[in-house]
Amino acid sequence: MKRIKNILKFLPAFIFLLVAISGFVYNEVARCQNLIYAQDENYVEKTEITDNYDSTKFIVLYKEEQKFKADRATINVQVESLDIDQNVAKEKNKEIVSEIIEELNNQGVANEDIKITYNSCCPCKDEFPVSSNGYRVYTNLSYSIKNIEDISSSIEKIEELNAYVMSIEYKLSDFKEKYNNVLTLAIENAKAKAKKLFNKDSLNVLKIKEEKQYYCNSRYQSYYEGMTDIFANAEIEIVAEIEIEVA
């Protein structure tokens, strides 16, 4: 009898716990019934439910990509000199670099568009007799071309001066303006997709957020001997990604 009394003593608390659990499960089921999920090749949509279950906010992610023809380029070249005498090797290298800068000036490249990016001098044996040590001197420099159509002729003249072309970096002079245009298009297309998805003529845009990602206004192209004019037709891809919250 005493055991039964103890059980009856805790029975109201147990019943209250069951009611609380049932209420929580019911609310979660009702909440899940209000969720909407959708997918598209250009955006992913998810839903957030506020305290008022009749009010639904949709977060739409959209990415716009466009390609533009590069209109500028930076040529990266290397000058190498060898000699048994270290000072002679350095002097040879310095002379070639001076000739290259003079040639670039004749092409219309200003001195501020020419940069020495690397210089080194190190002993070597590969190019000399076994019993002798020599020195190899490297100098890397880059120069910018404002007319991309001049790439081929410029490189041909530089190579004649015993310079090795390592790479070409293509650029867009008005990258920021083009990026802003792509960003605006991404916002408008995100709104249009949301209207179509939810079958609405108008949407209340609550927030627009620009997604963080790596933006690059240049593209590197490896160079090889006997390049053709196809290197003057490089394209740069601009990507803009946004997140909009609508209701």
XYZ file of C-alpha atoms in Angstrom, residues 115-241:
127
model
C 59.607 46.567 -62.976
C 62.572 44.462 -61.851
C 60.957 41.706 -59.781
C 63.861 39.376 -58.978
C 67.676 39.197 -59.162
C 70.109 36.515 -58.055
C 73.679 35.295 -58.547
C 74.721 31.756 -57.686
C 77.676 29.426 -58.436
C 77.136 26.592 -60.885
C 79.055 23.736 -62.558
C 76.669 22.440 -65.214
C 77.845 24.728 -68.015
C 81.563 24.620 -67.256
C 84.414 22.084 -67.214
C 84.520 19.761 -64.223
C 87.535 21.502 -62.753
C 85.954 24.977 -63.012
C 83.187 26.778 -61.188
C 81.133 29.464 -62.850
C 78.317 31.814 -61.976
C 74.737 32.096 -63.167
C 72.951 35.459 -62.853
C 69.157 35.777 -63.119
C 67.074 38.915 -63.496
C 63.282 38.817 -63.780
C 61.354 41.825 -65.000
C 57.794 42.578 -66.038
C 56.332 45.226 -68.310
C 52.777 46.293 -69.107
C 51.221 46.665 -72.538
C 48.130 48.855 -72.876
C 47.308 47.617 -76.381
C 46.890 43.857 -76.182
C 47.213 43.529 -79.952
C 50.936 44.385 -79.595
C 51.803 41.282 -77.564
C 53.226 39.135 -80.366
C 55.450 41.793 -81.937
C 56.686 42.964 -78.530
C 57.674 39.460 -77.426
C 59.467 38.729 -80.701
C 61.712 41.780 -80.230
C 62.402 40.974 -76.575
C 63.394 37.392 -77.409
C 65.886 38.683 -79.953
C 67.703 40.277 -77.000
C 68.109 36.854 -75.306
C 65.268 37.212 -72.830
C 63.053 34.253 -71.918
C 59.302 34.918 -71.693
C 57.804 33.057 -68.720
C 54.143 34.107 -68.650
C 51.539 36.638 -69.722
C 49.112 38.199 -67.238
C 45.918 39.478 -68.865
C 43.879 42.280 -67.304
C 40.723 44.382 -67.649
C 41.252 48.123 -67.342
C 37.625 48.710 -66.257
C 37.239 45.620 -64.071
C 35.373 47.407 -61.254
C 32.775 48.852 -63.609
C 32.188 45.492 -65.296
C 31.982 43.713 -61.937
C 29.342 46.166 -60.688
C 27.307 45.538 -63.857
C 27.481 41.768 -63.311
C 26.534 42.246 -59.654
C 23.457 44.318 -60.605
C 22.426 41.637 -63.103
C 22.792 38.949 -60.421
C 20.427 40.868 -58.105
C 17.788 41.361 -60.800
C 17.951 37.720 -61.902
C 17.695 36.531 -58.289
C 14.494 38.556 -57.858
C 13.054 37.189 -61.111
C 13.846 33.601 -60.120
C 12.220 34.102 -56.717
C 9.031 35.485 -58.306
C 8.866 32.558 -60.696
C 9.537 29.974 -57.996
C 6.907 31.266 -55.598
C 4.482 32.365 -58.332
C 4.285 35.965 -57.138
C 4.035 39.191 -59.123
C 5.916 41.136 -56.461
C 8.180 40.364 -53.531
C 9.181 42.305 -50.452
C 12.999 42.371 -50.491
C 14.146 42.471 -46.862
C 17.922 42.315 -47.330
C 20.565 42.003 -50.079
C 24.008 40.653 -49.203
C 27.057 40.357 -51.454
C 28.713 36.990 -50.906
C 32.437 36.972 -50.160
C 34.659 35.185 -52.645
C 37.981 35.606 -54.431
C 37.741 38.168 -57.214
C 40.549 38.352 -59.758
C 40.856 40.879 -62.565
C 43.667 39.001 -64.289
C 44.522 35.650 -65.826
C 47.925 34.029 -66.253
C 48.827 32.266 -69.467
C 51.972 30.189 -69.826
C 54.070 31.106 -72.828
C 55.668 28.742 -75.293
C 57.950 29.208 -78.268
C 56.139 29.998 -81.508
C 52.988 31.422 -79.949
C 50.224 32.581 -82.267
C 47.859 35.559 -82.196
C 45.395 33.509 -80.155
C 47.185 34.874 -77.069
C 45.790 38.310 -77.922
C 42.223 36.994 -77.465
C 42.327 36.030 -73.799
C 39.114 36.237 -71.752
C 38.643 37.048 -68.084
C 35.687 35.622 -66.171
C 33.876 37.832 -63.670
C 31.720 36.157 -61.016
C 29.232 37.939 -58.745
C 27.296 36.054 -56.060
